[in-house]
PDB file of C-alpha atoms in Angstrom:
ATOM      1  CA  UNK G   1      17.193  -1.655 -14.482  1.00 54.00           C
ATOM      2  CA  UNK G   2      16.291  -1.731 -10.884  1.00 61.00           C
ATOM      3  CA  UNK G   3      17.901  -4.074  -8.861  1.00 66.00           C
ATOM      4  CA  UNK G   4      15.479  -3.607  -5.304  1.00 84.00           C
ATOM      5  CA  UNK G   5      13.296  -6.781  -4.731  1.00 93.00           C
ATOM      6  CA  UNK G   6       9.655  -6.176  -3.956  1.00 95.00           C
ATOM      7  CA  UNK G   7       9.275  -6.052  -0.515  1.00 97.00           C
ATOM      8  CA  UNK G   8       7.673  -9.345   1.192  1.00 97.00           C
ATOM      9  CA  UNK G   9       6.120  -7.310   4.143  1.00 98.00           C
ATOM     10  CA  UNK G  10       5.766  -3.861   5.002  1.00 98.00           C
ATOM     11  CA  UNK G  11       5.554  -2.885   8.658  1.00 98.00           C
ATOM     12  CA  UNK G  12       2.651   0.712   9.273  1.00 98.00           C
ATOM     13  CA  UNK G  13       2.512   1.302  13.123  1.00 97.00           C
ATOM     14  CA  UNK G  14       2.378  -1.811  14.883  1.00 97.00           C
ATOM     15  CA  UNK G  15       0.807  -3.873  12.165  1.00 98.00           C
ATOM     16  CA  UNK G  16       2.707  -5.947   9.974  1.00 98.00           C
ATOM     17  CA  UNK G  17       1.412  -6.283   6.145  1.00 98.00           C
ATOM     18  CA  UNK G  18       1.973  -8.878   3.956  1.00 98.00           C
ATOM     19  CA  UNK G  19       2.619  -8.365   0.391  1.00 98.00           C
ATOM     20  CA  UNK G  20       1.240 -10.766  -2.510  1.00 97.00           C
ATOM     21  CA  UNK G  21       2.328 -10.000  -6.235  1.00 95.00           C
ATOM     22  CA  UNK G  22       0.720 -13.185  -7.667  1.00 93.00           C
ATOM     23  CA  UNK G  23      -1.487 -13.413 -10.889  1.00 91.00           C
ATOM     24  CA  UNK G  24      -4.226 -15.871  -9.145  1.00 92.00           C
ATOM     25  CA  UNK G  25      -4.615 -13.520  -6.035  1.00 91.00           C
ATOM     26  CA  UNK G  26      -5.059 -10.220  -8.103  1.00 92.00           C
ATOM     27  CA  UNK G  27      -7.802 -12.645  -9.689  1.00 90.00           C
ATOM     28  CA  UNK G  28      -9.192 -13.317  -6.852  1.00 89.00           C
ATOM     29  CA  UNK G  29      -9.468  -9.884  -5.735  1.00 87.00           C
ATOM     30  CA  UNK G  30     -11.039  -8.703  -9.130  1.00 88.00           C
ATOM     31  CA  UNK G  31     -13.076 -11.452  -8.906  1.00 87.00           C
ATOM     32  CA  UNK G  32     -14.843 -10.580  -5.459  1.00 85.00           C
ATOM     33  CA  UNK G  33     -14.598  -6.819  -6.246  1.00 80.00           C
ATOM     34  CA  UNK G  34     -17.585  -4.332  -7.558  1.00 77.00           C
ATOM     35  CA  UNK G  35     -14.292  -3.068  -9.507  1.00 72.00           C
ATOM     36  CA  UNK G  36     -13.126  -5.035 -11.677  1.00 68.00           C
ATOM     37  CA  UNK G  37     -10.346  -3.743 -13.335  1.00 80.00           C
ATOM     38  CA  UNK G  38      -8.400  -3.219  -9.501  1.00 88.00           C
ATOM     39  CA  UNK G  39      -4.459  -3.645  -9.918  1.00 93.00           C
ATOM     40  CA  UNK G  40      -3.831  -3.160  -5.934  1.00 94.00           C
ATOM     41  CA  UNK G  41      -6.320  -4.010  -2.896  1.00 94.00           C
ATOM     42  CA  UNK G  42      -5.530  -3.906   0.705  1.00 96.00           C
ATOM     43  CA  UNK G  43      -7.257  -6.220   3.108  1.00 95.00           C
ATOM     44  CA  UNK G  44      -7.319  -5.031   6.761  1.00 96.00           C
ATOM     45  CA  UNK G  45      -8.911  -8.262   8.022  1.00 96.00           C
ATOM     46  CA  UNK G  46      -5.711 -10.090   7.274  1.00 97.00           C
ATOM     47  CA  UNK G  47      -3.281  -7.585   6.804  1.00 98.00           C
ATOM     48  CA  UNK G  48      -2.705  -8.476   3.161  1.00 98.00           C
ATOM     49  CA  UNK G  49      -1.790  -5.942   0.383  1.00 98.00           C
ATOM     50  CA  UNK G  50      -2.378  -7.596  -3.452  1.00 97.00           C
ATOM     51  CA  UNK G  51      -1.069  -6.250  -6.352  1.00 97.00           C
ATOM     52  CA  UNK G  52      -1.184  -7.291  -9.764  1.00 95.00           C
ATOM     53  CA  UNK G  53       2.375  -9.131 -10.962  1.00 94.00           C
ATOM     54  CA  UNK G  54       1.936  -7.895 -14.462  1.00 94.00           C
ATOM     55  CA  UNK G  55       2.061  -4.303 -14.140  1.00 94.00           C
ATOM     56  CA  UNK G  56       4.772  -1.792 -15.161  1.00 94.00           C
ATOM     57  CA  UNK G  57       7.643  -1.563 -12.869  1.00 93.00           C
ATOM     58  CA  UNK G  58       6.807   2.145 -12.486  1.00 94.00           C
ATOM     59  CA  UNK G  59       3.219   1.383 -12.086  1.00 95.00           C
ATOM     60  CA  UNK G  60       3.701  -1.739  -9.378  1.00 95.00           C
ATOM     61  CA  UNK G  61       5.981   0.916  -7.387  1.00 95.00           C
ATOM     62  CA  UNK G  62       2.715   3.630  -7.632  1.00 96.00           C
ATOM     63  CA  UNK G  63       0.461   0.788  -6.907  1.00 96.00           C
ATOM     64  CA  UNK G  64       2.083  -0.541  -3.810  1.00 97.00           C
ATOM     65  CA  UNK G  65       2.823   3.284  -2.394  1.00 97.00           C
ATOM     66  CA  UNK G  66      -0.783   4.054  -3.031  1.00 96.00           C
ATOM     67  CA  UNK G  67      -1.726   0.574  -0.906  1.00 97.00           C
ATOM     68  CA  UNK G  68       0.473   1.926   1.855  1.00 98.00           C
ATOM     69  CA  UNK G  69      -1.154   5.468   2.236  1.00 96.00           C
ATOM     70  CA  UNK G  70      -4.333   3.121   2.698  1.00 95.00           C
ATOM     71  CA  UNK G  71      -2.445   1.055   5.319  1.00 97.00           C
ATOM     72  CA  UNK G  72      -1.433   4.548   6.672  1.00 97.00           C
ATOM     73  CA  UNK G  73      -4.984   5.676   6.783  1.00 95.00           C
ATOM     74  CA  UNK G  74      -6.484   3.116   8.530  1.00 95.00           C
ATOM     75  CA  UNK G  75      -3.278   2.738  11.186  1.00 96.00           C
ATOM     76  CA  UNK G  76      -4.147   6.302  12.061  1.00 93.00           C
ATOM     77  CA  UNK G  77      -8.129   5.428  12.403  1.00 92.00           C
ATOM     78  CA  UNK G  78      -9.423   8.191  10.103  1.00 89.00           C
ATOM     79  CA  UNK G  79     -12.371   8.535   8.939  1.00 88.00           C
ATOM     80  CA  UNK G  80     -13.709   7.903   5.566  1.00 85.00           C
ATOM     81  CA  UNK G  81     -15.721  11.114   5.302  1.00 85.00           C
ATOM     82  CA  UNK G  82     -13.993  13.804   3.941  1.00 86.00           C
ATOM     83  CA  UNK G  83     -11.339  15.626   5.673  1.00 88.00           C
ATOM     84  CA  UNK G  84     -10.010  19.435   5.134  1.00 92.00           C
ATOM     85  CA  UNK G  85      -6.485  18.905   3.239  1.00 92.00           C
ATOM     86  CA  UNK G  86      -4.779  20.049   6.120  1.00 94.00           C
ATOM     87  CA  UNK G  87      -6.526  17.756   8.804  1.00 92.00           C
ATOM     88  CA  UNK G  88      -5.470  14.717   6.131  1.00 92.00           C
ATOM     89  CA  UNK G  89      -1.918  15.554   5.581  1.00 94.00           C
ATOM     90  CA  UNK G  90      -1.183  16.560   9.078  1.00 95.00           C
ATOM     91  CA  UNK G  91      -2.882  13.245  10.593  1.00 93.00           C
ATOM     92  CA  UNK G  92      -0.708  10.909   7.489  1.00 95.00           C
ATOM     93  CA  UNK G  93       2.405  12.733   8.015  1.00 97.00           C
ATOM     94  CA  UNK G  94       3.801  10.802  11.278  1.00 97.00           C
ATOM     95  CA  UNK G  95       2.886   7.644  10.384  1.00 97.00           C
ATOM     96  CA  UNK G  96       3.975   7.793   6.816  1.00 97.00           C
ATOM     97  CA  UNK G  97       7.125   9.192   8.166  1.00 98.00           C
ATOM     98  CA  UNK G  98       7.488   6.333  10.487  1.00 98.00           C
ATOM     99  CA  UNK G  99       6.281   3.457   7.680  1.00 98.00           C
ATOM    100  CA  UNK G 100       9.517   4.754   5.628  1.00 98.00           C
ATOM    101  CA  UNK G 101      11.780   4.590   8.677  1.00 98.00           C
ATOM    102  CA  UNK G 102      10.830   1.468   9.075  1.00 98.00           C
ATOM    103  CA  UNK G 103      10.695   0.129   5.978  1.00 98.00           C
ATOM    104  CA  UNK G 104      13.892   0.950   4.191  1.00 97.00           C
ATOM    105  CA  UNK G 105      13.110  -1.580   0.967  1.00 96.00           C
ATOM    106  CA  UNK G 106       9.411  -0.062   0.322  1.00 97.00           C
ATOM    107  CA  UNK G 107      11.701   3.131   0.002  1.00 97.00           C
ATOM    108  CA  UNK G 108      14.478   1.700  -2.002  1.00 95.00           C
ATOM    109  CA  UNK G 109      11.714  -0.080  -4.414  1.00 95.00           C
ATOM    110  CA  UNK G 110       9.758   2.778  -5.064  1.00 94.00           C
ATOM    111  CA  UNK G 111      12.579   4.759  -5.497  1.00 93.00           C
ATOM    112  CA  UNK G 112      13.775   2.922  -7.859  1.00 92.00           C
ATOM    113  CA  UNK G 113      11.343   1.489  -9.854  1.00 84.00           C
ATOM    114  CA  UNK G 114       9.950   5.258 -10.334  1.00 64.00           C
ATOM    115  CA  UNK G 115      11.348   5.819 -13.413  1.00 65.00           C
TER     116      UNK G 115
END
């Protein structure tokens, strides 16, 4: 059993995200969404990652990396056309880098809540 807490905020570049693991916000966000079935959003207007409460442990860890590599993306202003792997991987790699320096319980919960 894991024993890391989810983390409250996570911190990509110099914005600071908030996390929300609550059944009426996932709602919310399915709710509003063309996609209703979403178990993770990320809202760059207010800086707000949602993720559904209910999930696996494994899958809330997946859920809340894959919500980061968005955070990542848009920190790093690229675009939403298609990209050559390369270009993609070498443009994420700094600033995912950084987000895990900086952010030492994202690591620990993913880490251990991957099983």
């Amino acid at each position: 059993m894991s024993t890391a807490l989810l983390p409250t905020t996570i911190q990509v570049g110099p914005f600071r995200f908030t996390v929300i693991a609550n059944g009426q916000a996932i709602a919310n966000v399915r709710k509003n969404s063309q996609q209703g079935s979403r178990i993770g959003e990320t809202m760059f207007t207010d800086l707000t990652i949602t993720l559904d409460p209910d999930l696996p442990p494994v899958l809330l860890a997946e859920t809340l990396l894959h919500e980061v590599l968005h955070c990542c993306w848009w920190t790093c202003g690229l675009p939403d056309e298609q990209l050559t792997h390369e270009s993609a991987v070498r443009a994420l790699s700094p600033i995912l880098l950084d987000t895990l320096r900086r952010n030492p319980l994202l690591v620990a919960y993913v880490c251990e809540n991957g099983e």
